[in-house]
Tab-separated table of C-alpha atoms in Angstrom:
chain	number	residue	atom	x	y	z
A	160	MET	CA	-5.547	-76.363	0.653
A	161	LEU	CA	-8.317	-74.063	-0.603
A	162	ALA	CA	-10.618	-76.355	-2.132
A	163	ASP	CA	-10.780	-78.718	0.657
A	164	GLU	CA	-11.658	-75.305	2.854
A	165	ILE	CA	-14.756	-75.122	0.442
A	166	SER	CA	-16.032	-77.949	-0.373
A	167	GLY	CA	-19.854	-77.763	0.098
A	168	LEU	CA	-20.359	-74.430	1.626
A	169	GLU	CA	-23.742	-73.083	1.105
A	170	TYR	CA	-24.316	-69.856	-0.085
A	171	ARG	CA	-27.703	-67.852	-1.149
A	172	LEU	CA	-27.707	-64.605	-3.502
A	173	ALA	CA	-30.374	-61.770	-2.789
A	174	ASP	CA	-31.200	-58.446	-4.297
A	175	VAL	CA	-31.387	-55.856	-1.304
A	176	PHE	CA	-33.189	-52.688	-1.190
A	177	ALA	CA	-35.091	-53.992	-4.049
A	178	VAL	CA	-37.688	-52.950	-6.238
A	179	GLY	CA	-38.706	-55.209	-8.483
A	180	PRO	CA	-37.415	-58.376	-9.686
A	181	LEU	CA	-33.528	-58.059	-10.283
A	182	SER	CA	-32.922	-54.642	-9.114
A	183	GLY	CA	-31.472	-53.881	-5.830
A	184	ASN	CA	-27.864	-54.269	-4.692
A	185	GLY	CA	-26.688	-58.008	-5.173
A	186	LEU	CA	-25.316	-59.769	-1.966
A	187	ALA	CA	-23.870	-63.127	-1.749
A	188	VAL	CA	-24.247	-64.867	1.716
A	189	PHE	CA	-22.160	-67.723	3.259
A	190	PHE	CA	-23.295	-70.061	5.883
A	191	ASP	CA	-21.341	-71.858	8.406
A	192	CYS	CA	-18.012	-70.092	7.883
A	193	ALA	CA	-16.513	-70.571	11.631
A	194	GLU	CA	-13.694	-72.738	9.960
A	195	LEU	CA	-12.711	-70.197	6.544
A	196	SER	CA	-9.542	-67.983	6.658
A	197	SER	CA	-9.542	-64.704	6.161
A	198	GLU	CA	-7.710	-64.966	2.424
A	199	THR	CA	-10.579	-67.745	1.834
A	200	MET	CA	-13.426	-65.219	2.555
A	201	GLN	CA	-11.718	-62.643	0.432
A	202	ALA	CA	-11.124	-64.949	-2.486
A	203	LEU	CA	-14.757	-65.837	-2.483
A	204	THR	CA	-16.191	-62.488	-2.574
A	205	ARG	CA	-13.846	-62.244	-5.697
A	206	GLU	CA	-15.170	-65.210	-6.961
A	207	MET	CA	-18.949	-64.179	-6.631
A	208	ARG	CA	-18.443	-60.670	-8.086
A	209	GLN	CA	-20.563	-59.249	-5.701
A	210	PHE	CA	-20.339	-55.273	-4.563
A	211	GLU	CA	-19.578	-56.977	-0.889
A	212	SER	CA	-20.312	-60.460	0.722
A	213	ILE	CA	-20.982	-61.485	4.009
A	214	PHE	CA	-19.669	-64.901	6.085
A	215	LEU	CA	-21.913	-66.480	8.675
A	216	MET	CA	-20.832	-68.134	12.041
A	217	PRO	CA	-22.280	-68.827	15.394
A	218	GLY	CA	-22.681	-66.150	17.712
A	219	SER	CA	-22.642	-65.211	21.270
A	220	GLY	CA	-26.267	-66.659	21.401
A	221	PRO	CA	-29.429	-68.476	19.893
A	222	ARG	CA	-30.357	-65.224	17.897
A	223	ASN	CA	-26.859	-63.774	17.682
A	224	VAL	CA	-24.520	-64.406	14.514
A	225	ARG	CA	-21.379	-63.443	13.916
A	226	ALA	CA	-20.585	-61.766	10.509
A	227	ARG	CA	-17.517	-60.331	8.440
A	228	LEU	CA	-17.931	-58.509	5.390
A	229	PHE	CA	-16.177	-58.104	2.381
A	230	THR	CA	-15.727	-56.318	-0.892
A	231	MET	CA	-13.848	-57.317	-4.038
A	232	GLU	CA	-10.755	-55.059	-2.295
A	233	GLU	CA	-10.769	-55.340	1.261
A	234	GLU	CA	-12.786	-56.382	4.693
A	235	LEU	CA	-15.387	-53.676	6.230
A	236	ASP	CA	-16.262	-53.180	10.027
A	237	PHE	CA	-19.790	-52.206	8.671
A	238	ALA	CA	-21.870	-52.118	5.910
A	239	GLY	CA	-25.704	-52.356	5.188
A	240	HIS	CA	-26.948	-53.799	2.440
A	241	PRO	CA	-25.021	-57.194	3.719
A	242	VAL	CA	-26.464	-57.096	7.322
A	243	LEU	CA	-30.508	-56.610	6.263
A	244	GLY	CA	-29.695	-59.056	3.416
A	245	ALA	CA	-28.244	-61.593	5.370
A	246	ALA	CA	-30.500	-61.836	7.916
A	247	CYS	CA	-33.403	-61.954	5.448
A	248	ALA	CA	-31.183	-65.033	3.963
A	249	LEU	CA	-31.573	-66.718	7.780
A	250	HIS	CA	-34.928	-66.185	7.799
A	251	ALA	CA	-35.203	-68.002	4.468
A	252	ARG	CA	-32.944	-71.015	5.266
A	253	LEU	CA	-34.315	-71.389	9.255
A	254	GLY	CA	-37.900	-70.705	8.598
A	255	GLY	CA	-40.465	-69.958	11.547
A	256	PRO	CA	-42.326	-66.932	12.344
A	257	ASP	CA	-42.914	-64.108	9.670
A	258	GLU	CA	-41.356	-62.040	11.943
A	259	GLN	CA	-38.011	-62.774	13.469
A	260	ASP	CA	-35.364	-60.330	15.309
A	261	TRP	CA	-31.602	-61.004	14.695
A	262	THR	CA	-28.322	-59.458	15.993
A	263	LEU	CA	-25.091	-59.501	13.799
A	264	GLU	CA	-22.276	-59.310	15.387
A	265	LEU	CA	-19.673	-57.365	13.228
A	266	ASN	CA	-16.262	-56.464	13.762
A	267	VAL	CA	-16.807	-53.166	15.968
A	268	LYS	CA	-20.043	-53.206	16.910
A	269	SER	CA	-23.366	-55.220	16.778
A	270	VAL	CA	-26.339	-54.666	14.685
A	271	PRO	CA	-30.338	-55.988	15.656
A	272	VAL	CA	-32.445	-56.659	12.540
A	273	ILE	CA	-35.950	-57.429	12.036
A	274	THR	CA	-37.114	-59.578	9.353
A	275	ARG	CA	-40.542	-59.861	7.882
A	276	ARG	CA	-41.817	-62.272	5.424
A	277	ASN	CA	-43.846	-60.490	2.706
A	278	GLY	CA	-45.062	-63.376	0.375
A	279	ASP	CA	-41.763	-64.692	-1.527
A	280	ALA	CA	-40.199	-61.548	-0.375
A	281	PHE	CA	-39.004	-60.310	2.916
A	282	GLU	CA	-39.075	-56.845	4.995
A	283	ALA	CA	-36.077	-55.819	6.604
A	284	GLU	CA	-34.643	-53.187	9.586
A	285	MET	CA	-31.831	-52.741	10.886
A	286	ASP	CA	-30.977	-50.259	14.100
A	287	GLN	CA	-27.570	-48.400	13.045
A	288	GLY	CA	-27.595	-46.559	16.714
A	289	VAL	CA	-26.899	-43.348	16.821
A	290	ALA	CA	-24.697	-41.637	14.135
A	291	GLU	CA	-21.093	-39.634	14.689
A	292	ILE	CA	-21.512	-36.192	12.753
A	293	ALA	CA	-18.254	-34.051	12.696
A	294	PRO	CA	-17.736	-30.301	12.434
A	295	PRO	CA	-18.925	-28.907	8.812
A	296	LEU	CA	-16.001	-28.857	6.279
A	297	THR	CA	-15.177	-25.082	5.503
A	298	PRO	CA	-15.423	-24.080	1.619
A	299	GLU	CA	-11.731	-24.111	1.185
A	300	GLN	CA	-11.602	-27.990	3.286
A	301	ALA	CA	-14.606	-29.151	0.900
A	302	ALA	CA	-12.933	-27.584	-2.633
A	303	PRO	CA	-10.329	-30.453	-3.191
A	304	PHE	CA	-13.658	-33.207	-3.011
A	305	LEU	CA	-15.811	-31.292	-4.768
A	306	LYS	CA	-13.355	-31.241	-7.808
A	307	ALA	CA	-12.741	-34.778	-7.406
A	308	MET	CA	-16.529	-35.758	-7.925
A	309	ASN	CA	-16.880	-33.050	-10.759
A	310	ILE	CA	-19.565	-30.891	-8.490
A	311	GLY	CA	-19.873	-27.073	-9.703
A	312	HIS	CA	-20.535	-24.334	-7.414
A	313	ALA	CA	-23.648	-24.165	-9.452
A	314	ASP	CA	-24.729	-27.588	-8.040
A	315	LEU	CA	-24.066	-27.058	-4.279
A	316	ALA	CA	-27.442	-27.187	-1.994
A	317	PRO	CA	-27.957	-23.806	-0.516
A	318	GLY	CA	-27.301	-24.033	3.132
A	319	LEU	CA	-25.828	-27.177	3.609
A	320	PRO	CA	-22.183	-28.129	4.141
A	321	ALA	CA	-20.270	-30.787	3.403
A	322	GLN	CA	-19.594	-32.969	6.318
A	323	VAL	CA	-18.467	-36.474	7.550
A	324	VAL	CA	-21.112	-38.745	9.288
A	325	SER	CA	-20.589	-42.309	10.473
A	326	THR	CA	-22.750	-44.851	11.838
A	327	GLY	CA	-19.824	-47.519	11.449
A	328	LEU	CA	-18.251	-46.603	8.530
A	329	PRO	CA	-17.701	-42.925	7.555
A	330	TYR	CA	-19.046	-41.237	4.567
A	331	LEU	CA	-18.318	-37.761	3.556
A	332	ILE	CA	-21.642	-36.474	2.260
A	333	LEU	CA	-21.448	-33.593	-0.439
A	334	PRO	CA	-25.067	-31.754	-0.578
A	335	VAL	CA	-25.951	-30.972	-4.424
A	336	SER	CA	-29.464	-29.557	-5.752
A	337	GLY	CA	-29.265	-31.787	-8.866
A	338	GLY	CA	-27.019	-32.982	-11.454
A	339	LEU	CA	-26.317	-36.089	-10.340
A	340	GLU	CA	-25.870	-37.358	-13.752
A	341	ARG	CA	-22.711	-35.526	-14.016
A	342	ILE	CA	-21.116	-36.586	-10.927
A	343	ARG	CA	-17.937	-38.707	-11.598
A	344	GLN	CA	-15.412	-39.555	-9.161
A	345	ALA	CA	-12.013	-38.694	-10.643
A	346	HIS	CA	-8.903	-38.540	-8.274
A	347	GLU	CA	-5.926	-40.477	-8.582
A	348	HIS	CA	-5.556	-40.713	-4.878
A	349	PHE	CA	-9.028	-40.570	-3.714
A	350	GLU	CA	-9.018	-42.594	-0.809
A	351	GLU	CA	-5.640	-40.993	0.853
A	352	LEU	CA	-7.453	-37.588	0.149
A	353	LEU	CA	-10.539	-38.708	2.419
A	354	ALA	CA	-8.470	-40.386	4.857
A	355	LYS	CA	-7.061	-36.946	5.590
A	356	ILE	CA	-10.690	-35.697	6.859
A	357	GLY	CA	-11.199	-38.955	8.682
A	358	ALA	CA	-13.918	-40.568	6.090
A	359	LYS	CA	-13.678	-43.974	4.394
A	360	PHE	CA	-15.887	-42.914	1.221
A	361	ALA	CA	-18.170	-40.067	-0.406
A	362	TYR	CA	-21.416	-40.054	-1.039
A	363	VAL	CA	-23.215	-37.385	-3.080
A	364	LEU	CA	-26.567	-36.562	-2.095
A	365	ASP	CA	-28.938	-34.776	-4.158
A	366	ALA	CA	-30.765	-32.778	-0.926
A	367	ALA	CA	-33.900	-32.248	-2.204
A	368	GLY	CA	-34.646	-35.081	-4.639
A	369	LEU	CA	-33.777	-37.568	-2.079
A	370	GLU	CA	-31.197	-39.574	-4.556
A	371	GLY	CA	-27.522	-40.720	-3.841
A	372	ARG	CA	-24.482	-41.851	-5.728
A	373	THR	CA	-21.360	-43.195	-4.208
A	374	TRP	CA	-18.426	-45.353	-6.069
A	375	ASP	CA	-15.677	-47.294	-5.098
A	376	ASN	CA	-12.385	-44.726	-4.157
A	377	ALA	CA	-10.950	-46.142	-7.642
A	378	GLY	CA	-14.146	-44.338	-9.458
A	379	LEU	CA	-14.859	-47.596	-11.257
A	380	VAL	CA	-17.445	-49.362	-10.065
A	381	GLU	CA	-20.782	-47.583	-8.840
A	382	ASP	CA	-22.774	-48.675	-6.207
A	383	VAL	CA	-26.461	-49.121	-6.161
A	384	ALA	CA	-27.785	-48.963	-2.721
A	385	THR	CA	-25.686	-48.246	0.308
A	386	GLY	CA	-27.210	-49.267	3.744
A	387	SER	CA	-23.854	-47.843	5.369
A	388	ALA	CA	-24.541	-44.708	3.960
A	389	ALA	CA	-28.061	-44.326	4.387
A	390	GLY	CA	-28.197	-43.994	8.096
A	391	PRO	CA	-25.215	-41.163	8.025
A	392	VAL	CA	-27.711	-39.477	5.270
A	393	GLY	CA	-30.923	-39.492	7.840
A	394	ALA	CA	-28.802	-38.020	10.669
A	395	TYR	CA	-27.177	-35.560	8.162
A	396	LEU	CA	-31.006	-34.677	6.913
A	397	ALA	CA	-32.284	-34.271	10.430
A	398	ALA	CA	-29.460	-32.537	12.143
A	399	HIS	CA	-30.088	-29.995	9.660
A	400	GLY	CA	-33.578	-29.844	9.859
A	401	ARG	CA	-34.450	-30.790	6.071
A	402	ILE	CA	-36.632	-34.071	7.478
A	403	ALA	CA	-38.749	-34.612	10.021
A	404	PRO	CA	-37.781	-36.597	13.276
A	405	GLY	CA	-39.579	-39.827	13.615
A	406	ARG	CA	-40.588	-39.357	9.846
A	407	GLU	CA	-39.695	-42.408	7.466
A	408	PHE	CA	-38.390	-40.711	3.927
A	409	THR	CA	-37.339	-42.866	0.708
A	410	LEU	CA	-33.759	-42.497	-0.180
A	411	ARG	CA	-33.227	-43.727	-4.238
A	412	GLN	CA	-29.892	-44.573	-5.184
A	413	GLY	CA	-28.727	-47.029	-8.569
A	414	ARG	CA	-30.738	-45.388	-11.106
A	415	PHE	CA	-27.492	-44.444	-13.311
A	416	ALA	CA	-26.468	-48.067	-12.879
A	417	HIS	CA	-29.439	-49.244	-14.135
A	418	ARG	CA	-30.184	-51.140	-10.745
A	419	PRO	CA	-33.022	-48.749	-9.148
A	420	SER	CA	-32.957	-49.177	-5.249
A	421	GLU	CA	-35.063	-47.549	-2.528
A	422	LEU	CA	-34.001	-47.155	1.349
A	423	ARG	CA	-35.590	-46.209	3.836
A	424	VAL	CA	-34.748	-44.191	6.460
A	425	VAL	CA	-36.163	-42.878	10.087
A	426	ALA	CA	-33.668	-40.606	11.921
A	427	ASP	CA	-35.062	-39.772	15.794
A	428	LYS	CA	-33.491	-37.770	18.730
A	429	ARG	CA	-31.796	-40.245	21.357
A	430	GLY	CA	-29.938	-38.049	24.147
A	431	ASP	CA	-28.230	-35.542	22.260
A	432	GLY	CA	-27.568	-37.311	18.645
A	433	TRP	CA	-29.602	-38.794	16.047
A	434	ALA	CA	-30.293	-42.493	16.226
A	435	VAL	CA	-30.896	-44.153	12.340
A	436	ARG	CA	-33.077	-47.294	11.374
A	437	VAL	CA	-32.538	-48.211	7.981
A	438	SER	CA	-35.047	-50.766	6.046
A	439	GLY	CA	-35.838	-52.092	2.733
A	440	SER	CA	-37.385	-55.204	0.466
A	441	VAL	CA	-34.934	-58.039	0.107
A	442	VAL	CA	-35.582	-60.836	-2.603
A	443	MET	CA	-34.120	-64.067	-2.638
A	444	VAL	CA	-32.866	-64.373	-5.936
A	445	ALA	CA	-30.540	-68.341	-6.287
A	446	SER	CA	-29.137	-70.753	-4.043
A	447	GLY	CA	-25.790	-72.830	-3.877
A	448	ARG	CA	-23.271	-75.401	-2.920
A	449	PHE	CA	-19.956	-75.359	-3.641
A	450	ASP	CA	-18.933	-78.833	-5.451
A	451	LYS	CA	-17.679	-81.206	-2.852
A	452	ARG	CA	-13.755	-82.370	-3.036
A	453	GLY	CA	-13.096	-85.880	-2.744
């Protein structure tokens, strides 16, 4: 029974990429989840009503943690803010030195994370590895996506193409030169449209202002800090010569959802590709335990 499965289950709430109290992207972190079914993880995510929840269990080594990620609708192979938030929640729970390293073992990749205690908060950095950058879309290919996001020709960033980039979750990056306040996702079958070009989500990027927006594919919920998109954005801007290799920049997000967030990104050349690191501040908000049964 579900009640027995979650009896006594411990969790922590955290804000990731926060710029102050009750900012950034909220996250539910669940501990000791080896016995939970996928159906229970999905139900708990819906119960907590965070954009994403992460479920932790023993990994392949003492500093390795197996993790599964869920949105309100589905399980994801990778997401950024849950990885950082989970590592900091582990640091807060287990204590130890002010700086620690972790490896989160996800469905399709393992992600190294460094956490640093900073007073009552934490700083966390993850290495997302080398980005996969698809060929740019032609103007004809990009047109239906621009229409779906209410992006006019005058809004486009000169010299930058629409392009799919992934560090574990493929995003269609749509570069604009402003007008973020006018962006809306309004396409009845947007997920199917994105699938045709190998993308999972779309990310609208103000390339000059270094600010972005993204939604769920129904266009109903705006994400406030998307770590899985920040890495692709860094690789994209580096590949097009818009940022200096090895120099950190801050990507802003969440302003329009009244949850201001800051994601710090560094892109470095690694072999023939661009490797990216994403970091940010993490604040522990609350902790709890589900009621015991019986």
